[in-house]
Amino acid sequence: MTTPPSDDHLALYEALTRQPLLPDPAPPEPGHPEEPGRVRGERHPRATAPEATAGDAADPSTPVRTSARADPPTHGGPPHPIDPHTTAWPDARRTAESAGTTARRANAPVSVPLHSAAGMVLATPLTALTDLPSFDTSAMDGWAVSGPPPWSVRDDGLLAGTTPSPRLSDGEAVRIATGARVPPDTTAVVRTEHARTDHHGRLHPDRAVPQGQDIRPRAQECRRDDPLLPPGTLVTPVVVGLAAAAGYDMLTVVPRPTVDVLVLGDELLRRGLPHDGLIRDALGPLLPPWLSALGAEVTIVRHLGDDATGLYGAVAGSTADLVVTTGGTAAGPVDHVHAVLERLGAVLLVDGVRVRPGHPMLLARLGTPTLRTRFLVGLPGNPLAAVSGLLTLAEPLIRTLAGRTPPEPYPAPVREEVAGHRNDTRLVPVALRDDTAVPLHYTGPAMLRGIAAADGLAVVPPGGARAGQELEILDLPWSMSALGVCFT
């Protein structure tokens, strides 16, 4: 459930859902650039590995190859032949998830201070190290009283953190602050605003005082050794607070996977306006916060240009769990990712995915399985195509490396017909309005305008979707539904 959009958001929503001056480009043909003015790395990926058997898909060390059968299209004429060396979109996600799960099992949990644990996942159960509360405490400012009224008021008072007061006798009261330990034989706590003293200094309540009123009894929340949270729980700020209250100084967690980001392309500017055939780098600023939101620790962002030697040195010298590259994943004259992976002896797990935008993405395992397993995700160079690669390969890989639970898939009916590619899945930015998914415009492979206003991406099957058809929705990591939040 989402909050009603503001007037500003409605204006933006209307701008992105009305027909733009120039229509979005039609889905491209297989083996052709996704748009005439493509950014590097947007050509059809080359095939480098033989077709595997059906049983190979379960082994993350084996590239997944699927059959050439396509679902019958509902739009756009007869299907075109499918490159048998590319991977279907659902299979690519499963391969990335399986690879991350296998690698994580070989990694030992770590113990970190509470202030460093937020965003990680519990590797062991969180059990109470003490009773909560560990003694009977006052829930309010007022008087601790014993027996029936009226009460004579003692001269001393009780504050939180002070030594316990002597036992109360019947007919006695003592001033007490919230959080202070109540004296033995206390019947109840009377709130300050619910009592008065007479001219003899005796205390009278102005309403009934039930036994135990406004006292937090020892172990009201939990007893020592009670289970509080299971392994796999995401450590939120509230979990950090609970752990502190339960007696923890350190937490045993799944370590964050480390990520090196390598931005490729001689045409990319890091500041200022585009000029003379040069364009601004959008992915260098976009990727680190997105990867962090997925649970990763971004250790470095490097801009390498179109330098095969520099790329080889950066990948070979990286100690990160995952290297993410942008561009260079196709077979053009400046597309060096495949050659570098071959030189390093990497194993291609996914080499091209039947998804638009972003089909020339890849996933490779670096090193040998007997040593620490590391990976490389090669993203296309176009910004929205790179986002597609993030959601297809990087998200399931990082999520499983970080020990996070997969999000519950959910469908939403699409408000209008969505054109599909003949053979490939399409990921289409959508706004969620009145429990329906509204496709947005400005969603070409090089565009970010549409997804900047999106609530998620709809998974459109080959052939497209009719109005009212339910489609799977991929949450963005900062959306309310991705965080499990519902405002009513």
Coordinates of C-alpha atoms in Angstrom, one line a residue:
M1 CA 0.0 0.0 0.0
T2 CA 1.3 3.4 -0.9
T3 CA 0.6 6.9 0.4
P4 CA -1.6 9.2 -1.7
P5 CA 0.6 11.2 -4.0
S6 CA 1.1 14.9 -3.4
D7 CA 0.1 17.5 -6.1
D8 CA 3.8 17.7 -7.2
H9 CA 4.0 14.0 -7.5
L10 CA 0.7 13.9 -9.4
A11 CA 2.0 16.4 -11.9
L12 CA 5.2 14.4 -12.4
Y13 CA 3.2 11.2 -12.6
E14 CA 0.9 12.7 -15.3
A15 CA 4.0 13.9 -17.3
L16 CA 5.5 10.4 -17.2
T17 CA 2.3 8.5 -18.1
R18 CA 1.0 10.7 -20.9
Q19 CA 2.2 10.2 -24.4
P20 CA 5.5 12.0 -24.8
L21 CA 6.4 14.2 -27.8
L22 CA 8.5 11.4 -29.1
P23 CA 7.2 7.8 -28.4
D24 CA 9.4 5.4 -26.6
P25 CA 11.5 3.3 -29.0
A26 CA 10.0 0.0 -30.0
P27 CA 11.5 -3.2 -28.6
P28 CA 14.7 -3.9 -30.5
E29 CA 15.2 -7.0 -32.7
P30 CA 17.5 -9.7 -31.3
G31 CA 21.1 -9.1 -32.3
H32 CA 20.7 -5.4 -32.9
P33 CA 21.5 -2.3 -30.9
E34 CA 18.8 -1.3 -28.4
E35 CA 18.8 2.2 -29.9
P36 CA 20.7 3.9 -32.7
G37 CA 22.8 6.2 -30.4
R38 CA 23.7 3.4 -28.0
V39 CA 26.3 3.7 -25.2
R40 CA 29.1 1.2 -25.3
G41 CA 28.3 -2.4 -24.4
E42 CA 24.8 -2.5 -25.8
R43 CA 25.2 -5.0 -28.6
H44 CA 24.2 -8.6 -28.7
P45 CA 26.5 -10.6 -26.4
R46 CA 28.8 -13.2 -28.0
A47 CA 28.6 -16.9 -27.2
T48 CA 31.6 -18.3 -25.5
A49 CA 30.5 -21.6 -23.9
P50 CA 28.8 -24.8 -25.0
E51 CA 25.2 -25.5 -24.2
A52 CA 24.8 -27.3 -20.9
T53 CA 22.5 -30.1 -20.0
A54 CA 19.4 -29.6 -18.0
G55 CA 21.0 -30.7 -14.8
D56 CA 23.8 -28.1 -15.1
A57 CA 21.5 -25.3 -14.0
A58 CA 21.7 -26.3 -10.4
D59 CA 25.5 -26.0 -10.3
P60 CA 26.5 -22.3 -10.0
S61 CA 29.9 -23.1 -11.5
T62 CA 28.3 -24.1 -14.8
P63 CA 27.0 -21.5 -17.3
V64 CA 23.2 -21.8 -17.6
R65 CA 22.0 -22.5 -21.2
T66 CA 18.4 -22.9 -21.9
S67 CA 16.5 -24.2 -24.9
A68 CA 15.6 -22.1 -27.9
R69 CA 11.9 -22.4 -27.4
A70 CA 10.0 -19.1 -27.0
D71 CA 6.5 -18.5 -25.6
P72 CA 4.0 -17.6 -28.3
P73 CA 3.9 -13.8 -28.7
T74 CA 0.8 -11.8 -28.3
H75 CA 2.2 -8.8 -30.2
G76 CA 4.6 -7.9 -33.0
G77 CA 4.4 -10.8 -35.4
P78 CA 6.2 -14.2 -35.5
P79 CA 9.1 -14.9 -33.1
H80 CA 12.7 -14.5 -34.2
P81 CA 15.2 -17.2 -33.6
I82 CA 16.6 -17.2 -30.0
D83 CA 20.3 -17.3 -29.4
P84 CA 20.7 -20.6 -27.5
H85 CA 23.8 -19.3 -25.7
T86 CA 21.9 -16.6 -23.8
T87 CA 20.0 -17.3 -20.5
A88 CA 16.3 -16.8 -19.9
W89 CA 15.7 -14.0 -17.4
P90 CA 14.3 -16.2 -14.5
D91 CA 17.1 -18.7 -14.9
A92 CA 19.7 -15.9 -14.8
R93 CA 18.3 -14.7 -11.4
R94 CA 18.3 -18.2 -10.0
T95 CA 21.9 -18.7 -11.1
A96 CA 23.0 -15.5 -9.4
E97 CA 21.1 -16.5 -6.2
S98 CA 22.6 -20.0 -6.2
A99 CA 26.1 -18.7 -6.7
G100 CA 25.8 -16.3 -3.8
T101 CA 24.3 -18.9 -1.5
T102 CA 27.1 -21.3 -2.2
A103 CA 29.8 -18.7 -1.7
R104 CA 28.2 -17.4 1.6
R105 CA 28.2 -20.9 3.1
A106 CA 32.0 -20.9 2.9
N107 CA 32.3 -17.5 4.6
A108 CA 32.5 -17.4 8.4
P109 CA 30.2 -15.1 10.4
V110 CA 31.8 -12.0 12.0
S111 CA 31.4 -10.4 15.4
V112 CA 30.9 -6.6 15.2
P113 CA 30.1 -3.8 17.7
L114 CA 26.4 -2.8 17.9
H115 CA 27.0 0.5 16.2
S116 CA 28.4 -1.3 13.1
A117 CA 25.7 -4.0 12.8
A118 CA 22.8 -2.1 11.3
G119 CA 22.1 -3.3 7.7
M120 CA 23.7 -6.7 8.3
V121 CA 21.9 -10.0 9.0
L122 CA 22.0 -12.0 12.2
A123 CA 24.1 -15.1 11.7
T124 CA 23.0 -16.6 15.1
P125 CA 19.8 -16.4 17.2
L126 CA 19.4 -13.3 19.4
T127 CA 18.6 -14.6 22.9
A128 CA 18.1 -12.5 26.0
L129 CA 21.2 -12.3 28.2
T130 CA 19.1 -10.9 31.1
D131 CA 15.5 -10.5 32.2
L132 CA 13.8 -7.4 30.7
P133 CA 13.3 -5.4 32.8
S134 CA 15.9 -6.9 35.1
F135 CA 14.0 -5.5 38.2
D136 CA 10.6 -4.1 39.0
T137 CA 10.5 -0.5 37.8
S138 CA 8.2 2.5 37.8
A139 CA 6.4 3.2 34.5
M140 CA 5.5 6.7 35.6
D141 CA 6.6 9.7 37.7
G142 CA 4.6 9.7 40.9
W143 CA 4.5 7.9 44.2
A144 CA 5.3 4.3 45.1
V145 CA 2.7 3.3 47.6
S146 CA 2.0 0.3 49.9
G147 CA -1.3 -0.7 51.2
P148 CA -4.6 1.2 51.1
P149 CA -4.8 5.0 51.3
P150 CA -4.2 7.5 52.7
W151 CA -0.4 7.2 52.8
S152 CA 2.2 9.1 54.8
V153 CA 5.0 10.4 52.5
R154 CA 8.6 9.6 53.3
D155 CA 11.1 12.4 53.0
D156 CA 13.4 10.6 50.5
G157 CA 12.8 10.1 46.8
L158 CA 13.8 7.5 44.2
L159 CA 15.5 8.3 40.9
A160 CA 16.4 6.0 38.0
G161 CA 19.8 4.6 38.5
T162 CA 20.0 5.0 42.3
T163 CA 20.4 2.3 44.9
P164 CA 17.1 0.6 45.9
S165 CA 15.0 2.2 48.7
P166 CA 14.3 0.5 51.9
R167 CA 11.1 -1.6 52.1
L168 CA 7.8 0.3 52.2
S169 CA 5.5 -0.3 55.2
D170 CA 1.8 -0.4 55.0
G171 CA 0.4 3.2 54.7
E172 CA 3.7 4.6 53.3
A173 CA 4.5 6.4 50.1
V174 CA 7.7 7.6 48.5
R175 CA 8.3 9.9 45.5
I176 CA 9.5 7.9 42.5
A177 CA 10.7 8.8 39.0
T178 CA 10.1 6.8 35.8
G179 CA 12.6 4.0 35.4
A180 CA 13.5 3.9 39.1
R181 CA 13.5 0.6 41.0
V182 CA 10.4 0.3 43.1
P183 CA 10.9 -0.6 46.8
P184 CA 10.0 -4.0 48.1
D185 CA 6.3 -4.4 49.1
T186 CA 5.2 -1.6 46.7
T187 CA 1.5 -2.1 45.9
A188 CA 1.3 0.3 43.0
V189 CA 2.6 3.5 41.5
V190 CA 0.2 6.5 41.7
R191 CA 0.8 9.1 39.0
T192 CA 1.7 12.6 40.1
E193 CA -1.5 14.0 38.5
H194 CA -3.7 11.4 40.1
A195 CA -3.1 12.2 43.8
R196 CA -3.0 15.2 46.3
T197 CA -1.7 15.8 49.8
D198 CA -3.8 17.2 52.6
H199 CA -2.7 19.7 55.2
H200 CA -1.3 16.9 57.4
G201 CA 1.0 15.8 54.5
R202 CA -0.9 12.6 53.8
L203 CA -1.4 11.4 50.2
H204 CA -4.9 10.8 48.8
P205 CA -5.6 9.3 45.3
D206 CA -8.4 10.8 43.2
R207 CA -9.3 7.5 41.6
A208 CA -9.1 3.7 42.4
V209 CA -5.5 2.3 42.6
P210 CA -5.4 -1.3 41.3
Q211 CA -2.6 -3.5 42.6
G212 CA 0.4 -3.4 40.3
Q213 CA -0.7 -0.2 38.6
D214 CA 2.2 1.5 36.6
I215 CA 4.8 -1.0 37.7
R216 CA 6.8 -2.8 35.0
P217 CA 7.4 -6.2 36.7
R218 CA 10.7 -7.9 36.3
A219 CA 10.9 -10.1 33.1
Q220 CA 7.7 -8.5 31.7
E221 CA 9.2 -8.4 28.2
C222 CA 11.4 -11.5 28.3
R223 CA 13.3 -13.8 30.6
R224 CA 17.0 -14.6 30.4
D225 CA 17.7 -17.1 27.5
D226 CA 14.3 -16.4 25.9
P227 CA 14.7 -16.4 22.0
L228 CA 14.2 -12.9 20.7
L229 CA 15.0 -13.0 17.0
P230 CA 16.1 -15.9 14.6
P231 CA 19.1 -16.0 12.4
G232 CA 18.6 -14.2 9.1
T233 CA 16.9 -11.2 10.7
L234 CA 17.9 -7.9 9.2
V235 CA 19.6 -5.8 11.8
T236 CA 17.6 -2.6 11.8
P237 CA 18.1 0.3 14.2
V238 CA 15.4 -1.2 16.4
V239 CA 17.1 -4.6 16.5
V240 CA 20.3 -2.8 17.6
G241 CA 18.3 -1.2 20.4
L242 CA 16.7 -4.5 21.5
A243 CA 20.1 -6.2 21.5
A244 CA 21.5 -3.4 23.7
A245 CA 18.6 -3.7 26.1
A246 CA 19.1 -7.5 26.2
G247 CA 22.7 -7.1 27.2
Y248 CA 24.7 -7.3 24.0
D249 CA 27.8 -5.3 23.1
M250 CA 28.6 -7.3 20.0
L251 CA 26.5 -9.1 17.4
T252 CA 27.4 -12.1 15.3
V253 CA 26.4 -11.3 11.7
V254 CA 26.9 -12.3 8.1
P255 CA 29.6 -9.9 6.8
R256 CA 28.6 -7.4 4.1
P257 CA 29.9 -8.4 0.7
T258 CA 32.5 -5.9 -0.5
V259 CA 32.1 -4.5 -4.0
D260 CA 34.6 -2.7 -6.3
V261 CA 32.8 -0.6 -9.0
L262 CA 34.8 -0.1 -12.3
V263 CA 33.3 2.5 -14.6
L264 CA 34.4 2.0 -18.2
G265 CA 34.3 4.5 -21.1
D266 CA 36.4 7.2 -22.6
E267 CA 33.3 9.2 -23.4
L268 CA 32.3 9.8 -19.8
L269 CA 32.6 13.1 -17.9
R270 CA 32.6 13.2 -14.1
R271 CA 31.5 16.8 -13.8
G272 CA 30.0 19.6 -15.9
L273 CA 27.8 19.6 -18.9
P274 CA 28.1 17.2 -21.8
H275 CA 30.1 18.6 -24.8
D276 CA 32.0 17.6 -27.9
G277 CA 30.6 14.1 -28.0
L278 CA 31.2 13.5 -24.2
I279 CA 28.4 12.6 -21.8
R280 CA 28.0 12.7 -18.1
D281 CA 28.7 9.5 -16.1
A282 CA 25.4 8.6 -14.5
L283 CA 26.4 5.1 -13.2
G284 CA 29.4 6.2 -11.1
P285 CA 27.0 8.2 -8.8
L286 CA 24.1 5.8 -9.1
L287 CA 25.7 2.4 -8.3
P288 CA 27.3 2.9 -4.9
P289 CA 24.1 4.0 -3.0
W290 CA 22.1 1.3 -4.8
L291 CA 24.6 -1.4 -4.0
S292 CA 24.7 -0.2 -0.4
A293 CA 20.9 -0.4 -0.2
L294 CA 21.2 -4.1 -1.3
G295 CA 23.5 -4.8 1.7
A296 CA 26.9 -4.4 0.1
E297 CA 29.9 -2.4 1.2
V298 CA 31.3 -0.4 -1.7
T299 CA 35.0 -0.3 -1.2
I300 CA 36.1 1.7 -4.3
V301 CA 34.7 3.4 -7.4
R302 CA 37.3 3.7 -10.3
H303 CA 36.9 5.3 -13.7
L304 CA 39.1 3.4 -16.1
G305 CA 38.1 4.5 -19.6
D306 CA 38.4 2.1 -22.5
D307 CA 41.7 0.6 -21.3
A308 CA 42.1 -3.2 -21.5
T309 CA 45.3 -3.2 -19.5
G310 CA 43.9 -1.0 -16.8
L311 CA 40.8 -3.2 -16.6
Y312 CA 42.8 -6.3 -16.3
G313 CA 44.9 -4.8 -13.6
A314 CA 41.9 -3.5 -11.7
V315 CA 40.1 -6.9 -11.8
A316 CA 43.2 -9.0 -11.1
G317 CA 44.2 -6.7 -8.2
S318 CA 40.8 -6.5 -6.6
T319 CA 40.2 -8.2 -3.2
A320 CA 36.5 -7.5 -3.1
D321 CA 33.9 -10.2 -3.1
L322 CA 32.3 -8.7 -6.2
V323 CA 33.6 -6.5 -9.0
V324 CA 30.9 -4.6 -10.9
T325 CA 31.8 -3.2 -14.3
T326 CA 29.8 -0.8 -16.5
G327 CA 29.9 -1.2 -20.3
G328 CA 32.3 -3.2 -22.3
T329 CA 30.2 -6.5 -22.1
A330 CA 29.5 -6.9 -25.9
A331 CA 32.0 -7.6 -28.7
G332 CA 32.9 -4.2 -30.0
P333 CA 36.4 -2.8 -30.5
V334 CA 36.5 -1.2 -27.0
D335 CA 34.5 -4.0 -25.2
H336 CA 37.2 -5.6 -23.2
V337 CA 35.4 -7.4 -20.4
H338 CA 35.2 -10.9 -22.1
A339 CA 38.9 -10.8 -23.0
V340 CA 39.9 -9.9 -19.5
L341 CA 37.8 -12.6 -18.0
E342 CA 39.3 -15.2 -20.4
R343 CA 42.8 -14.0 -19.5
L344 CA 42.0 -14.4 -15.8
G345 CA 40.6 -17.9 -16.3
A346 CA 37.2 -16.8 -15.0
V347 CA 34.1 -19.1 -15.4
L348 CA 31.2 -17.4 -17.1
L349 CA 28.0 -18.4 -15.2
V350 CA 25.7 -16.2 -17.3
D351 CA 26.8 -14.7 -20.6
G352 CA 23.9 -12.6 -22.0
V353 CA 20.3 -12.6 -20.7
R354 CA 17.1 -12.6 -22.7
V355 CA 15.8 -9.4 -21.1
R356 CA 15.3 -5.8 -22.4
P357 CA 16.9 -3.5 -21.7
G358 CA 20.2 -4.9 -20.7
H359 CA 20.6 -8.2 -22.6
P360 CA 24.5 -8.1 -22.8
M361 CA 25.0 -8.4 -19.0
L362 CA 27.1 -11.2 -17.6
L363 CA 28.1 -13.0 -14.4
A364 CA 31.4 -14.7 -13.9
R365 CA 33.2 -16.5 -11.0
L366 CA 36.7 -15.3 -10.4
G367 CA 39.4 -17.6 -9.0
T368 CA 39.0 -21.2 -8.1
P369 CA 36.3 -22.8 -5.9
T370 CA 38.9 -24.2 -3.5
L371 CA 39.9 -20.6 -2.6
R372 CA 37.7 -17.7 -1.6
T373 CA 35.0 -17.3 -4.2
R374 CA 34.7 -14.0 -5.9
F375 CA 32.5 -12.7 -8.7
L376 CA 32.2 -10.2 -11.4
V377 CA 28.9 -8.7 -12.7
G378 CA 29.3 -7.0 -16.0
L379 CA 26.5 -4.4 -16.5
P380 CA 25.7 -2.7 -19.9
G381 CA 26.8 0.9 -20.3
N382 CA 23.3 2.4 -20.8
P383 CA 21.9 3.6 -17.5
L384 CA 18.5 1.9 -17.5
A385 CA 20.1 -1.3 -19.0
A386 CA 22.5 -1.2 -16.2
V387 CA 19.7 -1.0 -13.7
S388 CA 18.2 -4.0 -15.4
G389 CA 21.5 -5.8 -14.8
L390 CA 21.5 -4.8 -11.2
L391 CA 18.0 -6.3 -10.6
T392 CA 18.7 -9.4 -12.7
L393 CA 22.2 -10.4 -11.5
A394 CA 23.6 -8.1 -8.8
E395 CA 20.6 -8.0 -6.5
P396 CA 20.1 -11.8 -6.0
L397 CA 23.9 -12.3 -5.8
I398 CA 24.5 -9.6 -3.2
R399 CA 21.3 -10.5 -1.3
T400 CA 22.4 -14.1 -0.8
L401 CA 26.0 -13.2 -0.1
A402 CA 24.7 -10.8 2.6
G403 CA 22.4 -13.5 4.0
R404 CA 19.2 -11.5 3.4
T405 CA 15.9 -13.2 2.9
P406 CA 14.5 -12.9 -0.6
P407 CA 11.6 -10.5 -0.9
E408 CA 8.1 -12.0 -1.2
P409 CA 7.1 -11.7 -4.9
Y410 CA 3.8 -9.9 -5.5
P411 CA 1.7 -9.3 -8.6
A412 CA -0.2 -6.2 -9.7
P413 CA -2.6 -5.8 -12.6
V414 CA -1.2 -3.5 -15.3
R415 CA -3.5 -0.7 -16.1
E416 CA -2.9 -0.7 -19.8
E417 CA -1.5 -3.0 -22.5
V418 CA 2.3 -3.2 -22.5
A419 CA 4.1 -4.1 -25.7
G420 CA 6.6 -6.9 -25.3
H421 CA 9.7 -8.2 -27.0
R422 CA 9.1 -11.2 -29.2
N423 CA 11.5 -13.5 -27.3
D424 CA 12.8 -11.6 -24.3
T425 CA 11.4 -10.5 -20.9
R426 CA 11.0 -6.7 -20.6
L427 CA 11.5 -4.8 -17.3
V428 CA 9.2 -1.8 -17.4
P429 CA 9.3 1.0 -14.8
V430 CA 5.8 1.5 -13.3
A431 CA 4.0 3.7 -10.8
L432 CA 1.7 1.9 -8.4
R433 CA -1.7 3.7 -8.2
D434 CA -4.9 2.3 -6.7
D435 CA -3.5 -1.3 -6.6
T436 CA -2.6 -1.2 -10.2
A437 CA 0.7 -0.8 -12.1
V438 CA 0.9 2.1 -14.5
P439 CA 3.7 1.9 -17.1
L440 CA 5.8 5.0 -17.3
H441 CA 7.3 6.7 -20.4
Y442 CA 10.9 7.8 -20.9
T443 CA 12.1 4.3 -20.4
G444 CA 14.6 3.8 -23.2
P445 CA 17.8 2.0 -22.3
A446 CA 19.8 5.2 -21.9
M447 CA 17.0 7.0 -19.9
L448 CA 16.6 7.4 -16.2
R449 CA 13.7 9.9 -16.1
G450 CA 11.0 7.2 -16.0
I451 CA 12.6 5.0 -13.3
A452 CA 13.4 8.0 -11.2
A453 CA 9.7 8.4 -10.5
A454 CA 8.9 4.6 -10.4
D455 CA 7.7 2.5 -7.5
G456 CA 9.1 -0.6 -9.1
L457 CA 9.6 -2.5 -12.4
A458 CA 7.0 -4.8 -13.9
V459 CA 8.2 -8.1 -15.4
V460 CA 6.6 -8.3 -18.8
P461 CA 6.8 -11.7 -20.4
P462 CA 7.8 -12.3 -24.0
G463 CA 5.0 -11.1 -26.3
G464 CA 3.7 -8.4 -23.9
A465 CA 0.8 -8.1 -21.5
R466 CA -2.8 -7.2 -21.9
A467 CA -4.6 -4.6 -19.8
G468 CA -5.6 -6.0 -16.4
Q469 CA -3.0 -8.9 -16.6
E470 CA -1.2 -9.4 -13.3
L471 CA 2.6 -9.0 -13.6
E472 CA 5.4 -9.6 -11.1
I473 CA 6.6 -6.3 -9.6
L474 CA 10.3 -5.9 -8.6
D475 CA 10.6 -3.5 -5.7
L476 CA 13.3 -0.8 -5.7
P477 CA 15.4 -1.2 -2.5
W478 CA 14.2 2.2 -1.1
S479 CA 10.5 1.7 -1.8
M480 CA 8.0 1.4 1.1
S481 CA 6.9 -2.1 0.0
A482 CA 10.5 -3.3 -0.2
L483 CA 11.0 -2.1 3.4
G484 CA 7.8 -3.9 4.5
V485 CA 6.1 -0.6 5.4
C486 CA 2.4 0.1 4.9
F487 CA 0.8 3.4 5.6
T488 CA -2.9 3.5 6.1

